Tab-separated table of C-alpha atoms in Angstrom:
chain	number	residue	atom	x	y	z
A	1234	UNK	CA	10.605	-5.564	-9.924
A	1235	UNK	CA	8.018	-7.616	-8.094
A	1236	UNK	CA	8.869	-11.330	-8.175
A	1237	UNK	CA	6.006	-12.755	-6.247
A	1238	UNK	CA	2.512	-12.935	-7.793
A	1239	UNK	CA	0.427	-10.533	-5.656
A	1240	UNK	CA	-3.312	-10.068	-5.373
A	1241	UNK	CA	-4.593	-6.874	-3.754
A	1242	UNK	CA	-8.198	-6.915	-2.615
A	1243	UNK	CA	-10.166	-3.874	-1.472
A	1244	UNK	CA	-13.343	-4.223	0.630
A	1245	UNK	CA	-15.913	-1.523	0.959
A	1246	UNK	CA	-15.700	2.215	-0.086
A	1247	UNK	CA	-12.599	2.929	1.855
A	1248	UNK	CA	-10.788	-0.338	1.052
A	1249	UNK	CA	-11.590	-0.063	-2.587
A	1250	UNK	CA	-10.209	3.401	-2.775
A	1251	UNK	CA	-7.017	2.296	-1.034
A	1252	UNK	CA	-6.505	-0.670	-3.427
A	1253	UNK	CA	-7.243	1.615	-6.383
A	1254	UNK	CA	-4.588	4.109	-5.251
A	1255	UNK	CA	-1.962	1.497	-4.674
A	1256	UNK	CA	-2.527	-0.105	-7.978
A	1257	UNK	CA	-2.152	3.276	-9.609
A	1258	UNK	CA	1.324	3.463	-8.145
A	1259	UNK	CA	2.500	0.060	-9.545
A	1260	UNK	CA	4.641	0.563	-12.685
A	1261	UNK	CA	3.247	-0.940	-15.928
A	1262	UNK	CA	6.177	-3.344	-16.136
A	1263	UNK	CA	5.201	-5.021	-12.865
A	1264	UNK	CA	1.511	-5.359	-13.548
A	1265	UNK	CA	1.706	-8.788	-15.122
A	1266	UNK	CA	2.465	-10.188	-11.683
A	1267	UNK	CA	-0.137	-8.038	-9.847
A	1268	UNK	CA	-3.961	-8.723	-9.601
A	1269	UNK	CA	-6.478	-6.325	-8.070
A	1270	UNK	CA	-10.001	-6.756	-7.067
A	1271	UNK	CA	-12.602	-4.632	-5.246
A	1272	UNK	CA	-15.864	-5.555	-3.521
A	1273	UNK	CA	-18.349	-2.932	-2.676
A	1274	UNK	CA	-22.220	-2.760	-2.331
A	1275	UNK	CA	-22.525	0.905	-3.230
A	1276	UNK	CA	-22.512	1.562	-7.090
A	1277	UNK	CA	-21.869	5.268	-6.576
A	1278	UNK	CA	-18.395	4.421	-4.774
A	1279	UNK	CA	-17.568	1.876	-7.363
A	1280	UNK	CA	-17.990	4.393	-10.154
A	1281	UNK	CA	-15.364	6.639	-8.701
A	1282	UNK	CA	-12.486	4.233	-8.927
A	1283	UNK	CA	-9.939	5.558	-11.339
A	1284	UNK	CA	-7.671	2.541	-12.055
A	1285	UNK	CA	-9.940	-0.551	-11.813
A	1286	UNK	CA	-11.832	-1.752	-14.822
A	1287	UNK	CA	-15.177	-3.482	-14.648
A	1288	UNK	CA	-13.428	-6.850	-14.699
A	1289	UNK	CA	-11.663	-5.975	-11.378
A	1290	UNK	CA	-14.761	-4.929	-9.419
A	1291	UNK	CA	-17.561	-7.011	-7.878
A	1292	UNK	CA	-20.729	-5.150	-6.811
A	1293	UNK	CA	-21.876	-7.392	-4.009
A	1294	UNK	CA	-25.461	-6.301	-4.294
A	1295	UNK	CA	-28.426	-6.419	-6.718
A	1296	UNK	CA	-31.731	-4.446	-7.088
A	1297	UNK	CA	-33.307	-6.900	-4.559
A	1298	UNK	CA	-34.399	-5.843	-1.167
A	1299	UNK	CA	-33.211	-7.801	1.888
A	1300	UNK	CA	-36.622	-9.350	2.117
A	1301	UNK	CA	-36.678	-10.544	-1.471
A	1302	UNK	CA	-33.307	-12.337	-1.085
A	1303	UNK	CA	-34.277	-13.836	2.299
A	1304	UNK	CA	-37.357	-15.315	0.630
A	1305	UNK	CA	-35.237	-17.382	-1.931
A	1306	UNK	CA	-32.151	-18.101	0.286
A	1307	UNK	CA	-31.794	-21.377	2.035
A	1308	UNK	CA	-32.293	-21.847	5.778
A	1309	UNK	CA	-28.556	-21.573	6.660
A	1310	UNK	CA	-28.845	-17.862	6.303
A	1311	UNK	CA	-31.255	-17.647	9.210
A	1312	UNK	CA	-28.510	-19.025	11.362
A	1313	UNK	CA	-26.736	-15.704	11.274
A	1314	UNK	CA	-28.812	-13.007	9.729
A	1315	UNK	CA	-31.296	-10.920	11.952
A	1316	UNK	CA	-34.236	-11.792	9.617
A	1317	UNK	CA	-36.793	-10.806	12.105
A	1318	UNK	CA	-35.880	-7.099	11.856
A	1319	UNK	CA	-38.424	-5.498	9.474
A	1320	UNK	CA	-36.397	-2.268	9.024
A	1321	UNK	CA	-33.487	-4.187	7.692
A	1322	UNK	CA	-35.742	-6.340	5.435
A	1323	UNK	CA	-36.876	-3.230	3.518
A	1324	UNK	CA	-33.269	-2.116	2.798
A	1325	UNK	CA	-32.066	-2.339	-0.906
A	1326	UNK	CA	-28.821	-4.214	-1.286
A	1327	UNK	CA	-27.436	-1.921	-3.939
A	1328	UNK	CA	-27.705	1.164	-1.682
A	1329	UNK	CA	-24.814	0.152	0.299
A	1330	UNK	CA	-24.546	-1.693	3.712
A	1331	UNK	CA	-25.185	1.400	5.764
A	1332	UNK	CA	-22.837	0.321	8.578
A	1333	UNK	CA	-24.893	-2.934	8.952
A	1334	UNK	CA	-22.464	-5.854	8.733
A	1335	UNK	CA	-24.986	-8.595	8.182
A	1336	UNK	CA	-26.460	-6.681	5.066
A	1337	UNK	CA	-23.038	-6.625	3.517
A	1338	UNK	CA	-22.514	-10.251	4.246
A	1339	UNK	CA	-25.967	-11.017	2.685
A	1340	UNK	CA	-25.020	-9.207	-0.469
A	1341	UNK	CA	-21.616	-11.005	-0.649
A	1342	UNK	CA	-23.339	-14.375	-0.373
A	1343	UNK	CA	-25.685	-13.499	-3.101
A	1344	UNK	CA	-22.750	-12.337	-5.422
A	1345	UNK	CA	-21.177	-15.780	-4.918
A	1346	UNK	CA	-24.408	-17.562	-5.851
A	1347	UNK	CA	-24.738	-15.362	-8.857
A	1348	UNK	CA	-21.354	-16.266	-10.053
A	1349	UNK	CA	-20.044	-12.745	-9.806
A	1350	UNK	CA	-16.750	-13.996	-8.248
A	1351	UNK	CA	-15.725	-15.778	-11.442
A	1352	UNK	CA	-13.863	-12.609	-12.379
A	1353	UNK	CA	-11.764	-12.861	-9.298
A	1354	UNK	CA	-11.115	-16.541	-9.906
A	1355	UNK	CA	-9.931	-15.880	-13.394
A	1356	UNK	CA	-7.567	-13.222	-12.027
A	1357	UNK	CA	-6.163	-15.725	-9.456
A	1358	UNK	CA	-5.660	-18.311	-12.167
A	1359	UNK	CA	-3.732	-15.759	-14.274
A	1360	UNK	CA	-1.471	-14.923	-11.378
A	1361	UNK	CA	-0.754	-18.604	-10.591
A	1362	UNK	CA	0.346	-19.171	-14.197
A	1363	UNK	CA	3.087	-16.539	-13.726
A	1364	UNK	CA	6.463	-18.332	-13.640
A	1365	UNK	CA	9.956	-17.267	-12.832
A	1366	UNK	CA	12.501	-19.523	-14.668
A	1367	UNK	CA	10.208	-22.491	-14.120
A	1368	UNK	CA	10.258	-22.065	-10.208
A	1369	UNK	CA	7.085	-22.576	-8.229
A	1370	UNK	CA	6.155	-19.287	-6.749
A	1371	UNK	CA	4.144	-18.294	-3.711
A	1372	UNK	CA	0.982	-16.176	-3.896
A	1373	UNK	CA	0.564	-13.154	-1.605
A	1374	UNK	CA	-2.844	-11.771	-0.962
A	1375	UNK	CA	-3.372	-8.364	0.786
A	1376	UNK	CA	-6.902	-7.460	1.906
A	1377	UNK	CA	-7.413	-3.684	2.716
A	1378	UNK	CA	-10.508	-2.411	4.471
A	1379	UNK	CA	-11.972	-0.248	7.094
A	1380	UNK	CA	-13.526	-2.067	10.091
A	1381	UNK	CA	-15.860	0.730	10.776
A	1382	UNK	CA	-18.481	0.517	8.031
A	1383	UNK	CA	-20.751	-2.191	7.015
A	1384	UNK	CA	-19.256	-3.622	3.778
A	1385	UNK	CA	-15.544	-4.168	4.813
A	1386	UNK	CA	-16.410	-5.033	8.388
A	1387	UNK	CA	-18.967	-7.613	7.157
A	1388	UNK	CA	-16.667	-9.240	4.729
A	1389	UNK	CA	-13.202	-9.244	6.008
A	1390	UNK	CA	-13.264	-12.676	7.620
A	1391	UNK	CA	-15.460	-14.316	4.981
A	1392	UNK	CA	-13.337	-12.937	2.034
A	1393	UNK	CA	-10.033	-14.133	3.707
A	1394	UNK	CA	-11.437	-17.621	4.333
A	1395	UNK	CA	-12.996	-17.916	0.978
A	1396	UNK	CA	-9.755	-16.815	-0.809
A	1397	UNK	CA	-7.580	-19.294	1.153
A	1398	UNK	CA	-10.175	-22.045	0.527
A	1399	UNK	CA	-10.220	-21.236	-3.227
A	1400	UNK	CA	-6.472	-21.196	-3.648
A	1401	UNK	CA	-5.742	-24.210	-1.647
A	1402	UNK	CA	-8.630	-26.505	-2.779
A	1403	UNK	CA	-9.588	-25.412	-6.266
A	1404	UNK	CA	-6.066	-24.435	-7.444
A	1405	UNK	CA	-4.171	-26.920	-5.203
A	1406	UNK	CA	-1.692	-24.310	-3.987
A	1407	UNK	CA	-0.665	-24.456	-0.338
A	1408	UNK	CA	1.856	-21.650	-0.448
A	1409	UNK	CA	-0.227	-18.637	0.016
A	1410	UNK	CA	0.443	-15.728	2.460
A	1411	UNK	CA	-2.561	-13.746	3.348
A	1412	UNK	CA	-2.289	-10.307	5.032
A	1413	UNK	CA	-4.774	-7.639	6.029
A	1414	UNK	CA	-4.545	-3.875	6.478
A	1415	UNK	CA	-7.389	-2.473	8.443
A	1416	UNK	CA	-8.319	1.217	9.327
A	1417	UNK	CA	-9.883	1.296	12.820
A	1418	UNK	CA	-12.902	3.594	13.561
A	1419	UNK	CA	-11.126	6.130	15.691
A	1420	UNK	CA	-9.433	7.410	12.597
A	1421	UNK	CA	-12.810	8.412	11.287
A	1422	UNK	CA	-13.935	9.680	14.703
A	1423	UNK	CA	-10.732	11.520	15.659
A	1424	UNK	CA	-10.439	13.226	12.279
A	1425	UNK	CA	-14.230	14.289	12.492
A	1426	UNK	CA	-14.811	12.460	9.165
A	1427	UNK	CA	-18.049	10.974	10.562
A	1428	UNK	CA	-21.056	12.546	12.168
A	1429	UNK	CA	-21.018	12.225	15.934
A	1430	UNK	CA	-24.369	10.136	15.817
A	1431	UNK	CA	-22.356	7.433	13.893
A	1432	UNK	CA	-19.572	6.925	16.394
A	1433	UNK	CA	-21.291	4.312	18.439
A	1434	UNK	CA	-22.122	2.170	15.306
A	1435	UNK	CA	-18.648	2.249	13.830
A	1436	UNK	CA	-16.983	1.450	17.093
A	1437	UNK	CA	-19.359	-1.502	17.714
A	1438	UNK	CA	-18.555	-2.849	14.195
A	1439	UNK	CA	-14.848	-2.723	14.836
A	1440	UNK	CA	-15.186	-4.325	18.277
A	1441	UNK	CA	-17.158	-7.158	16.794
A	1442	UNK	CA	-14.654	-7.639	14.020
A	1443	UNK	CA	-11.630	-7.815	16.308
A	1444	UNK	CA	-13.457	-10.188	18.756
A	1445	UNK	CA	-14.383	-12.457	15.868
A	1446	UNK	CA	-10.896	-12.376	14.382
A	1447	UNK	CA	-9.306	-13.137	17.770
A	1448	UNK	CA	-11.727	-15.968	18.454
A	1449	UNK	CA	-11.081	-17.637	15.087
A	1450	UNK	CA	-7.325	-17.283	15.621
A	1451	UNK	CA	-7.629	-18.678	19.101
A	1452	UNK	CA	-9.716	-21.649	17.997
A	1453	UNK	CA	-7.212	-22.931	15.387
A	1454	UNK	CA	-4.794	-24.425	17.934
A	1455	UNK	CA	-5.033	-24.929	21.697
A	1456	UNK	CA	-2.099	-24.945	24.105
A	1457	UNK	CA	-1.725	-28.728	23.694
A	1458	UNK	CA	-1.682	-28.469	19.849
A	1459	UNK	CA	-5.226	-29.759	19.515
A	1460	UNK	CA	-8.250	-27.854	18.194
A	1461	UNK	CA	-9.701	-25.278	20.561
A	1462	UNK	CA	-13.300	-24.255	20.500
A	1463	UNK	CA	-15.080	-25.072	17.235
A	1464	UNK	CA	-16.308	-21.950	15.565
A	1465	UNK	CA	-18.881	-22.079	12.727
A	1466	UNK	CA	-18.829	-19.394	10.068
A	1467	UNK	CA	-20.428	-19.634	6.623
A	1468	UNK	CA	-18.016	-18.017	4.277
A	1469	UNK	CA	-19.633	-19.362	1.070
A	1470	UNK	CA	-22.896	-21.053	0.056
A	1471	UNK	CA	-23.098	-24.761	0.265
A	1472	UNK	CA	-20.069	-24.864	2.547
A	1473	UNK	CA	-18.900	-28.528	3.120
A	1474	UNK	CA	-16.174	-30.213	5.142
A	1475	UNK	CA	-13.243	-32.270	3.796
A	1476	UNK	CA	-15.713	-35.285	3.481
A	1477	UNK	CA	-18.234	-33.464	1.474
A	1478	UNK	CA	-20.703	-33.003	4.318
A	1479	UNK	CA	-22.515	-29.717	4.772
A	1480	UNK	CA	-20.517	-28.077	7.702
A	1481	UNK	CA	-19.887	-24.432	8.657
A	1482	UNK	CA	-17.037	-25.326	11.120
A	1483	UNK	CA	-13.877	-23.445	10.177
A	1484	UNK	CA	-11.206	-25.922	9.239
A	1485	UNK	CA	-8.285	-26.257	11.564
A	1486	UNK	CA	-5.726	-25.078	9.030
A	1487	UNK	CA	-7.848	-22.057	7.839
A	1488	UNK	CA	-6.148	-19.199	9.588
A	1489	UNK	CA	-7.805	-16.121	8.033
A	1490	UNK	CA	-4.624	-13.887	8.189
A	1491	UNK	CA	-1.077	-14.571	8.650
A	1492	UNK	CA	-0.628	-10.898	9.721
A	1493	UNK	CA	-3.194	-8.231	10.365
A	1494	UNK	CA	-2.061	-4.532	10.324
A	1495	UNK	CA	-4.223	-2.211	12.398
A	1496	UNK	CA	-4.278	1.573	11.848
A	1497	UNK	CA	-5.528	3.649	14.646
A	1498	UNK	CA	-5.860	7.394	15.276
A	1499	UNK	CA	-3.297	7.864	18.075
A	1500	UNK	CA	0.112	6.324	18.528
A	1501	UNK	CA	1.649	4.956	21.690
A	1502	UNK	CA	2.574	8.687	22.674
A	1503	UNK	CA	-1.089	9.902	22.094
A	1504	UNK	CA	0.129	11.803	18.939
A	1505	UNK	CA	-1.883	11.831	15.681
A	1506	UNK	CA	-1.345	12.989	12.152
A	1507	UNK	CA	-4.469	15.018	11.732
A	1508	UNK	CA	-6.892	14.614	8.798
A	1509	UNK	CA	-8.347	11.401	7.326
A	1510	UNK	CA	-6.410	12.031	4.104
A	1511	UNK	CA	-3.084	11.750	5.898
A	1512	UNK	CA	-4.114	8.305	7.365
A	1513	UNK	CA	-5.475	7.273	3.965
A	1514	UNK	CA	-2.096	7.978	2.437
A	1515	UNK	CA	-0.287	6.305	5.221
A	1516	UNK	CA	-2.173	3.024	4.512
A	1517	UNK	CA	-1.640	3.504	0.659
A	1518	UNK	CA	2.132	4.138	1.036
A	1519	UNK	CA	2.842	1.504	3.671
A	1520	UNK	CA	0.847	-1.237	1.560
A	1521	UNK	CA	2.702	-0.206	-1.605
A	1522	UNK	CA	6.088	-0.343	0.168
A	1523	UNK	CA	5.284	-3.742	1.705
A	1524	UNK	CA	4.364	-5.256	-1.620
A	1525	UNK	CA	5.984	-3.494	-4.546
A	1526	UNK	CA	8.933	-1.445	-3.583
A	1527	UNK	CA	12.603	-2.561	-3.659
A	1528	UNK	CA	12.560	-2.950	0.192
A	1529	UNK	CA	9.858	-5.696	-0.174
A	1530	UNK	CA	12.389	-8.163	-1.685
A	1531	UNK	CA	13.448	-9.556	1.658
A	1532	UNK	CA	9.903	-9.595	3.218
A	1533	UNK	CA	9.512	-13.301	2.777
A	1534	UNK	CA	12.574	-14.373	4.572
A	1535	UNK	CA	11.808	-11.888	7.378
A	1536	UNK	CA	8.267	-13.342	7.638
A	1537	UNK	CA	9.581	-16.871	7.799
A	1538	UNK	CA	11.373	-15.990	10.967
A	1539	UNK	CA	8.219	-14.231	12.224
A	1540	UNK	CA	6.175	-17.355	11.514
A	1541	UNK	CA	8.452	-19.404	13.729
A	1542	UNK	CA	7.766	-16.893	16.520
A	1543	UNK	CA	4.010	-17.491	15.813
A	1544	UNK	CA	4.372	-21.153	16.315
A	1545	UNK	CA	6.168	-20.614	19.588
A	1546	UNK	CA	3.373	-18.328	20.766
A	1547	UNK	CA	0.616	-20.695	19.500
A	1548	UNK	CA	-0.122	-18.422	16.556
A	1549	UNK	CA	-1.635	-15.496	18.404
A	1550	UNK	CA	0.849	-12.871	17.920
A	1551	UNK	CA	-0.333	-11.788	14.397
A	1552	UNK	CA	-1.436	-8.229	14.939
A	1553	UNK	CA	0.874	-5.592	13.678
A	1554	UNK	CA	1.385	-1.924	13.362
A	1555	UNK	CA	2.657	-0.136	10.305
A	1556	UNK	CA	4.092	3.241	9.557
A	1557	UNK	CA	5.827	5.210	6.765
A	1558	UNK	CA	8.631	7.708	6.901
A	1559	UNK	CA	9.902	9.769	4.012
A	1560	UNK	CA	13.283	11.322	3.373
A	1561	UNK	CA	12.557	14.062	0.946
A	1562	UNK	CA	15.444	15.647	-0.917
A	1563	UNK	CA	14.779	19.318	-1.955
A	1564	UNK	CA	15.447	18.556	-5.731
A	1565	UNK	CA	15.080	22.056	-7.130
A	1566	UNK	CA	17.094	23.664	-4.300
A	1567	UNK	CA	19.872	21.015	-4.763
A	1568	UNK	CA	19.763	21.466	-8.548
A	1569	UNK	CA	20.239	25.187	-8.206
A	1570	UNK	CA	22.919	24.966	-5.612
A	1571	UNK	CA	24.916	22.507	-7.736
A	1572	UNK	CA	24.496	24.522	-10.871
A	1573	UNK	CA	25.521	27.761	-9.110
A	1574	UNK	CA	28.491	26.092	-7.544
A	1575	UNK	CA	29.691	24.582	-10.808
A	1576	UNK	CA	29.306	28.011	-12.596
A	1577	UNK	CA	31.129	29.705	-9.682
A	1578	UNK	CA	34.020	27.175	-9.840
A	1579	UNK	CA	34.256	27.521	-13.550
A	1580	UNK	CA	34.376	31.253	-13.523
A	1581	UNK	CA	36.774	31.411	-10.632
A	1582	UNK	CA	39.256	29.014	-12.434
A	1583	UNK	CA	39.118	31.059	-15.619
A	1584	UNK	CA	39.580	34.408	-13.964
A	1585	UNK	CA	42.458	33.019	-11.896
A	1586	UNK	CA	44.294	32.592	-15.282
A	1587	UNK	CA	44.499	36.405	-15.509
A	1588	UNK	CA	45.772	36.661	-12.026
A	1589	UNK	CA	48.459	34.050	-12.703
A	1590	UNK	CA	49.529	35.813	-15.902
A	1591	UNK	CA	49.704	39.091	-14.096
A	1592	UNK	CA	51.617	37.554	-11.113
A	1593	UNK	CA	54.157	35.985	-13.594
A	1594	UNK	CA	54.792	39.465	-15.190
A	1595	UNK	CA	55.169	41.052	-11.766
A	1596	UNK	CA	57.678	38.454	-10.490
A	1597	UNK	CA	59.658	38.823	-13.786
A	1598	UNK	CA	59.791	42.685	-13.165
A	1599	UNK	CA	61.096	42.203	-9.679
A	1600	UNK	CA	63.724	39.723	-10.783
A	1601	UNK	CA	64.946	42.175	-13.495
A	1602	UNK	CA	65.095	45.098	-11.020
A	1603	UNK	CA	67.310	42.985	-8.621
A	1604	UNK	CA	69.924	42.504	-11.488
A	1605	UNK	CA	69.810	46.191	-12.569
A	1606	UNK	CA	67.391	45.879	-15.482
A	1607	UNK	CA	64.904	48.719	-15.122
A	1608	UNK	CA	61.576	49.035	-16.948
A	1609	UNK	CA	58.116	50.250	-16.191
A	1610	UNK	CA	56.406	48.385	-13.478
A	1611	UNK	CA	53.287	46.478	-14.700
A	1612	UNK	CA	50.215	48.144	-13.368
A	1613	UNK	CA	47.241	45.827	-12.747
A	1614	UNK	CA	44.788	48.327	-14.115
A	1615	UNK	CA	46.602	48.320	-17.363
A	1616	UNK	CA	47.743	44.670	-17.679
A	1617	UNK	CA	44.387	42.947	-16.754
A	1618	UNK	CA	42.586	44.477	-19.794
A	1619	UNK	CA	45.485	43.815	-22.040
A	1620	UNK	CA	45.727	40.118	-20.873
A	1621	UNK	CA	42.022	39.669	-21.237
A	1622	UNK	CA	42.169	41.069	-24.810
A	1623	UNK	CA	45.101	38.890	-25.671
A	1624	UNK	CA	43.345	35.646	-24.426
A	1625	UNK	CA	40.061	36.536	-26.141
A	1626	UNK	CA	41.609	37.280	-29.638
A	1627	UNK	CA	44.350	35.906	-31.752
A	1628	UNK	CA	44.594	32.611	-33.642
A	1629	UNK	CA	43.144	30.471	-30.967
A	1630	UNK	CA	41.019	32.617	-28.643
A	1631	UNK	CA	39.548	31.190	-25.435
A	1632	UNK	CA	35.797	31.119	-25.701
A	1633	UNK	CA	35.333	32.188	-22.159
A	1634	UNK	CA	37.436	35.375	-22.513
A	1635	UNK	CA	36.091	35.941	-26.027
């Protein structure tokens, strides 16, 4: 049973499908402590999610074109969006980000302005009301995404910073642990899931993501315990600092992720597990095991020790690997073996009763012969049928012999 309220967030097509699959594995009895939400720009991908209802999905797009949104957005958008690109301006937001990170980020910003994240805020409020014998509980958030396409790669930093800001400032909860699980582009490349012409784009997206994440991590604390380089990143409209002034500088305490799990195509030995489906299942299974399985119970105490190590290394050793192993018992084979073994033992024991009875008769015959009492020797071919008939008939016949 999960004891810690947990929010699972999927970004983009792949991330939403992973979150949907993980949630489908969570037992009904645990779902009161589990929240789930998905963000995607592509309405076609959203419609394929099997376990998420409309209240658990935010379509970060509208029927507007990029140009139409830019015309009504405030000037802060021009600080980061390539508004001078006419091809991008003609793109419709609800057709997907098309591996363009800035388009995804623009749709996400529009969704916040339109109040589409209210469903997510209500889900967080529900989770924070979950109590355990009156004890104050932590909130775990896991964000899953690919860093290859446009949607997830464009939102993974903004969503993490927005959620941490929301929980800590609006809900006044400091005890939140935020983790990320990210599929790197070489899984899509190595498994031949993508056309070769798309390889440079997805690799560039992931490179930019990891550079940005590393820069934000490195800016939080310098070697002397003071703030490093100030990084500005707008993760919500009308973003202000602690004094209410409009400011896009990332707060010193706003680490996007305590831990980021990166999934690549090859391991340290150069081996891989083949198809994209295998990697998809690896992320689904490892995420489920981390959050909801019986082995997840001690994760917080383990992570407390890891956080001490983070402090010792100035917070930079936050990148992790993750894998899953299965011990599969051949249930049907074991069932058949045990059944046959039990039947064999039962039959052997019963038949041995006949042997024991015959052996007793033979020993009695030998003893009588030694003292001069002679009678016909009991022959096995005669006595076995007679003994069998005797055991299977009479007043209390044995059901086996009967």
